[in-house]
mmCIF file of C-alpha atoms in Angstrom:
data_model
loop_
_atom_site.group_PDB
_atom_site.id
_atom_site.type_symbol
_atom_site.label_atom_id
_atom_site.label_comp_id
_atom_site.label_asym_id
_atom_site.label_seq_id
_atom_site.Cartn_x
_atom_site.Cartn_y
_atom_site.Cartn_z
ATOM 1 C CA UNK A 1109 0.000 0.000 0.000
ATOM 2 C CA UNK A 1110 1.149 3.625 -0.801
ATOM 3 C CA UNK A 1111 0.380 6.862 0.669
ATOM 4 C CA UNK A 1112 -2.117 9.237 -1.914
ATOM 5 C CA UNK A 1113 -3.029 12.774 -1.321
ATOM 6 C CA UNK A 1114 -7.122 13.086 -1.577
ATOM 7 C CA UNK A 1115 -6.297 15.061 -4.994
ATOM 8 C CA UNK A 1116 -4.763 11.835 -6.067
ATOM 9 C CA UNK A 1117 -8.221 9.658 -5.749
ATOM 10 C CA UNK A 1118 -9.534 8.977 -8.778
ATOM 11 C CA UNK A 1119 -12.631 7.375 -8.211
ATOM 12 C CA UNK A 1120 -16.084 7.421 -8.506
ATOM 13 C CA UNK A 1121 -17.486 7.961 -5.032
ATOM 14 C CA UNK A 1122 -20.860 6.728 -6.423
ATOM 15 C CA UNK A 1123 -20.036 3.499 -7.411
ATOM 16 C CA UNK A 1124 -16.843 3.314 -4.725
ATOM 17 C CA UNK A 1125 -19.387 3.847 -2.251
ATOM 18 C CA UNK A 1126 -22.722 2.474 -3.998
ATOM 19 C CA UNK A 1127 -21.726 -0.506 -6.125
ATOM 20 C CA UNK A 1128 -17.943 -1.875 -4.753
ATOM 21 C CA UNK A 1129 -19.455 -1.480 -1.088
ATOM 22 C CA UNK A 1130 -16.458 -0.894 1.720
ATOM 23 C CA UNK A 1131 -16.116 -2.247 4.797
ATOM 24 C CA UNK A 1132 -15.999 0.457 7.863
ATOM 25 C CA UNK A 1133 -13.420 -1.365 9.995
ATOM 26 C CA UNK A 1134 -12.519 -0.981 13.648
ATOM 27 C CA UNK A 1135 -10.773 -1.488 17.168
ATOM 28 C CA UNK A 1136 -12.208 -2.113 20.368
ATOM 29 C CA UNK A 1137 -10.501 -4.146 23.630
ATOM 30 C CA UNK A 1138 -7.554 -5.435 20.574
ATOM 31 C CA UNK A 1139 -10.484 -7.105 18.673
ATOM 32 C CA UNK A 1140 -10.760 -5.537 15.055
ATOM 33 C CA UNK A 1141 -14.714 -5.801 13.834
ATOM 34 C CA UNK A 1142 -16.254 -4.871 10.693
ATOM 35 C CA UNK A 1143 -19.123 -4.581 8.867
ATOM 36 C CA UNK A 1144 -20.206 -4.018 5.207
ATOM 37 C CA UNK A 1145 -21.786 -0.202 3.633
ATOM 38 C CA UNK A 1146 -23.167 0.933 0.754
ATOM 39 C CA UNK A 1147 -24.547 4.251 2.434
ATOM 40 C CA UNK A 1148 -21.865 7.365 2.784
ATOM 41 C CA UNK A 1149 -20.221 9.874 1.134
ATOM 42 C CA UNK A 1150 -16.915 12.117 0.545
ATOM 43 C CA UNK A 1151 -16.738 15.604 0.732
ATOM 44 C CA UNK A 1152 -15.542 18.555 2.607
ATOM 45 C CA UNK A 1153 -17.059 19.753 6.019
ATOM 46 C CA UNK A 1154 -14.953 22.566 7.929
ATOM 47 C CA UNK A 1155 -11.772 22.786 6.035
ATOM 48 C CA UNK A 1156 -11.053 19.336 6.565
ATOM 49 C CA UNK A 1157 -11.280 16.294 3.485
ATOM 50 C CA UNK A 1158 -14.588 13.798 5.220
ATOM 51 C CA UNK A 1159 -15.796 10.945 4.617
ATOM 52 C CA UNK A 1160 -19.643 10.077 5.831
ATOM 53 C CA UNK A 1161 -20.873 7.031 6.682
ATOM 54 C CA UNK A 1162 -24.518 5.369 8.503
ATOM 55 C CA UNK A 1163 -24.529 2.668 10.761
ATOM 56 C CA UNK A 1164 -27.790 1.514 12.640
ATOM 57 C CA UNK A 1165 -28.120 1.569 16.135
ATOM 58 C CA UNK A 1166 -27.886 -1.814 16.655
ATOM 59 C CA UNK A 1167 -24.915 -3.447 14.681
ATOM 60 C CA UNK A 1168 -22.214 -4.281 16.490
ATOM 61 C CA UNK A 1169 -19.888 -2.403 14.461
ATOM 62 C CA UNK A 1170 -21.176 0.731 15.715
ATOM 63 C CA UNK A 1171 -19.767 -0.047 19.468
ATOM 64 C CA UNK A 1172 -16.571 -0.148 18.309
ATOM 65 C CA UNK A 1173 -17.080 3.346 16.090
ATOM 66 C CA UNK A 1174 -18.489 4.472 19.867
ATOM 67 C CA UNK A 1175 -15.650 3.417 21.789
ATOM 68 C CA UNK A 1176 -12.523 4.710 19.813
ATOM 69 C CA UNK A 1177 -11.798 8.052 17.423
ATOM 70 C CA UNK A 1178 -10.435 6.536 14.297
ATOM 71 C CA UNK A 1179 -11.671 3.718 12.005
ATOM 72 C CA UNK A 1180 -10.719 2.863 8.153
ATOM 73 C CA UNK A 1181 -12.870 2.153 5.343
ATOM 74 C CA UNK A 1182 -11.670 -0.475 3.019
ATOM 75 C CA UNK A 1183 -12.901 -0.531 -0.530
ATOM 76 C CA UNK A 1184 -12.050 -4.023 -1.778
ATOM 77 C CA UNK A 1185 -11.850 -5.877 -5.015
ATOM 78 C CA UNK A 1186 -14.662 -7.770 -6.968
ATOM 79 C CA UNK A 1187 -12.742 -10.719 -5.950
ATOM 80 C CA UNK A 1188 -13.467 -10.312 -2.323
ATOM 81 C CA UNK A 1189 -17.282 -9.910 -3.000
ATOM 82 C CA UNK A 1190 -18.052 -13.119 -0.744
ATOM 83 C CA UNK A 1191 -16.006 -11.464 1.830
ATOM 84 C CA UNK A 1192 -18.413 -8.279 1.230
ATOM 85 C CA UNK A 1193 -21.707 -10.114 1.982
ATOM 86 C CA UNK A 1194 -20.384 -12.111 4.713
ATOM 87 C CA UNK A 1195 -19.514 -8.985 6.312
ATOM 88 C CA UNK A 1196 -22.954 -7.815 5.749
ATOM 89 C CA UNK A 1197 -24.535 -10.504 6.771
ATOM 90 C CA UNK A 1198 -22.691 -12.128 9.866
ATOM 91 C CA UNK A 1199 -22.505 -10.584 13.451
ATOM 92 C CA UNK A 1200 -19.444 -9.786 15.271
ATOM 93 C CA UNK A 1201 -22.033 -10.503 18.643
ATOM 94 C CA UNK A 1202 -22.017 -14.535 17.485
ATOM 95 C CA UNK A 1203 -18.830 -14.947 15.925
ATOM 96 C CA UNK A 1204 -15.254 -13.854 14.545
ATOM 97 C CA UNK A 1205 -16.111 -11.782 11.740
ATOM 98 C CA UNK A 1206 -12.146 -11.521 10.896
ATOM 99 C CA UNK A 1207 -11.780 -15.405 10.502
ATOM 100 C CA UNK A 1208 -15.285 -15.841 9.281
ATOM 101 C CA UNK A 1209 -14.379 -13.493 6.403
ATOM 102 C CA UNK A 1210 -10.963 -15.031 5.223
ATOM 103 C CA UNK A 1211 -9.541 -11.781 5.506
ATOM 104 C CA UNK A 1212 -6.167 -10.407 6.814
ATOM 105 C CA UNK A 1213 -6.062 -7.452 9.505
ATOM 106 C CA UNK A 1214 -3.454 -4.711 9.140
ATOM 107 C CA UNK A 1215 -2.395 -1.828 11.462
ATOM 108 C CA UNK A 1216 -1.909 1.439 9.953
ATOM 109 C CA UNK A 1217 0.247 3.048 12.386
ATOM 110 C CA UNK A 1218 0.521 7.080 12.438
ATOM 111 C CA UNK A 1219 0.930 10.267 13.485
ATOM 112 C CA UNK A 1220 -2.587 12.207 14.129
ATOM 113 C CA UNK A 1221 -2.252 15.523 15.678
ATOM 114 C CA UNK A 1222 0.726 14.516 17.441
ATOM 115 C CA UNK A 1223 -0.844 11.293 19.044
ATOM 116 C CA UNK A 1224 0.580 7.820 18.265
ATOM 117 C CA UNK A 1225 -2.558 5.821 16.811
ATOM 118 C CA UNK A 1226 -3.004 2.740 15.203
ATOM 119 C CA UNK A 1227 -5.780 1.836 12.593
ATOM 120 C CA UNK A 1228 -6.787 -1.291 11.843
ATOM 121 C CA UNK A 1229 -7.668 -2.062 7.656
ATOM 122 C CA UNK A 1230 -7.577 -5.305 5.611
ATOM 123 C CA UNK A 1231 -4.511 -6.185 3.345
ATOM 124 C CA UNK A 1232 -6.768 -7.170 0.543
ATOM 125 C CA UNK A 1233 -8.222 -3.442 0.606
ATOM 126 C CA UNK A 1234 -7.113 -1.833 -2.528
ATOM 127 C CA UNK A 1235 -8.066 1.367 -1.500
ATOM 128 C CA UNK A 1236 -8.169 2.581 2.122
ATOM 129 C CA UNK A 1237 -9.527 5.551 4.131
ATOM 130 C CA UNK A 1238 -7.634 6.197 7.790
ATOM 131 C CA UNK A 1239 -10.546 8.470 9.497
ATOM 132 C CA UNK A 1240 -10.440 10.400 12.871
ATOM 133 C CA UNK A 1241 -14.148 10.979 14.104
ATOM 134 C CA UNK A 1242 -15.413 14.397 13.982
ATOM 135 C CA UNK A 1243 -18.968 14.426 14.906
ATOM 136 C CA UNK A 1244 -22.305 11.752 15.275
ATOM 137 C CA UNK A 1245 -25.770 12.571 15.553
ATOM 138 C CA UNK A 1246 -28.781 9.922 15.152
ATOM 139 C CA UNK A 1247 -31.414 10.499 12.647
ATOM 140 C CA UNK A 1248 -35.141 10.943 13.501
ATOM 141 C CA UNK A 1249 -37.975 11.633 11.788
ATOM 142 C CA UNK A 1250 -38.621 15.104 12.769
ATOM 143 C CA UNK A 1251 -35.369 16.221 10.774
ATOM 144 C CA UNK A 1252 -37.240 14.372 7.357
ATOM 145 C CA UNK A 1253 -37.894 17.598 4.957
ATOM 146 C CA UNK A 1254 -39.482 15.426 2.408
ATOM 147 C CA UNK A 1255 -42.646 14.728 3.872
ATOM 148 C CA UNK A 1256 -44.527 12.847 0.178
ATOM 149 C CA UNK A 1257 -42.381 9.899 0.328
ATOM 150 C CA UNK A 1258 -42.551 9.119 3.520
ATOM 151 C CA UNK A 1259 -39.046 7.655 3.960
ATOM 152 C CA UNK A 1260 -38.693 7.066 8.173
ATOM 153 C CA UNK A 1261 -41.781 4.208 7.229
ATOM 154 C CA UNK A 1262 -39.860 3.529 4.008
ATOM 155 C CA UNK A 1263 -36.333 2.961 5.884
ATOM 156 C CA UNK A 1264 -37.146 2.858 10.192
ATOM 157 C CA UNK A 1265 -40.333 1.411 10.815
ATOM 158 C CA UNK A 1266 -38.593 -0.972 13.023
ATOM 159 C CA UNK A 1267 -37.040 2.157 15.133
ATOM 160 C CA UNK A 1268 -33.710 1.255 14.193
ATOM 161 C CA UNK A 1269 -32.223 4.197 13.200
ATOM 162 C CA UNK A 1270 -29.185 5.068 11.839
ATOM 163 C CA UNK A 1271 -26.601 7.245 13.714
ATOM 164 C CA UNK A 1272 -24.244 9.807 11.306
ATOM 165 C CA UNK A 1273 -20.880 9.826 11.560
ATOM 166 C CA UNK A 1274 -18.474 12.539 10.066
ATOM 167 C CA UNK A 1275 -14.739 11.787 9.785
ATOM 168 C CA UNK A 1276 -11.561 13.731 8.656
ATOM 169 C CA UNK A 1277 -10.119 10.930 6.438
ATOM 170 C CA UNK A 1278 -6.642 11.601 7.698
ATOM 171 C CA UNK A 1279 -4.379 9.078 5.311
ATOM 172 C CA UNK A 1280 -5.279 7.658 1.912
ATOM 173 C CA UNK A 1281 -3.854 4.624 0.963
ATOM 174 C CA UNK A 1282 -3.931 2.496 -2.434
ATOM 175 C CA UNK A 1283 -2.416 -0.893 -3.667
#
């Protein structure tokens, strides 16, 4: 893996986020968990470079998002697409996602605003996002402007809502 500058990336964030899927990885207690998206986005938000992403109250995932300030997300190949769905599919709550999935955990260690971190990502990423957490809020259906489609039925009728998290991506890196 190499080091990119955002200015460098020259994807698609529609179809990097919306058709390859990536898999927003953490650390919690020195047990790396993961789980599959194909909600988020990439922007800018306060001078920094961000990366958005959506995870429901209740996956596992999202304790381990909760408990520390930086995650990666890992954009994989089409030849890890089994990998992908198990992700999406299996619970960290019953079982080793890591060995479940076949893949291999990595530690991206660096320098964040002169603390000593280390990020955990998958050597079969080929494209990788190092994020620091800026800012969560959970959605509810008060904040819905479009009132015709009626999306918190659509999406939450179960309650389970998602929580939003915006993070600086602090280090890009690509096989």
């Amino acid at each position: 893996m190499k080091e990119i500058s955002v200015e460098e990336l020259n994807e698609n964030p529609f179809k990097l986020i919306g058709k390859d899927w990536m898999l927003i990885t953490a650390e919690k207690a020195e047990r790396t968990n993961m789980m599959t998206a194909s909600w988020g986005g990439l922007g800018l938000l306060w001078g920094k470079n961000v990366a958005t992403v959506y995870i429901r109250r209740s996956r596992f995932t999202k304790t381990f998002i909760d408990d520390g300030n930086y995650f990666s997300l890992c954009v994989l190949g089409e030849e890890n697409r089994k990998a992908l769905a198990y992700c999406g599919k299996a619970s960290g709550r019953d079982e080793d996602k890591v060995a479940g999935s076949g893949l291999s955990v990595e530690m991206a260690e660096i320098n964040c605003d002169g603390e000593k971190v280390s990020i955990p990502y998958f050597k079969e990423s080929r494209l990788v996002l190092l994020c620091k957490k800026l800012y969560c809020q959970e959605m509810n259906a008060e904040s819905f402007t479009e009132k015709g489609k009626n999306l918190p039925d659509q999406f939450y009728a179960d309650g389970d809502w998602h929580v939003t998290y915006v993070a600086e991506i602090v280090k890009l890196l690509k096989k």
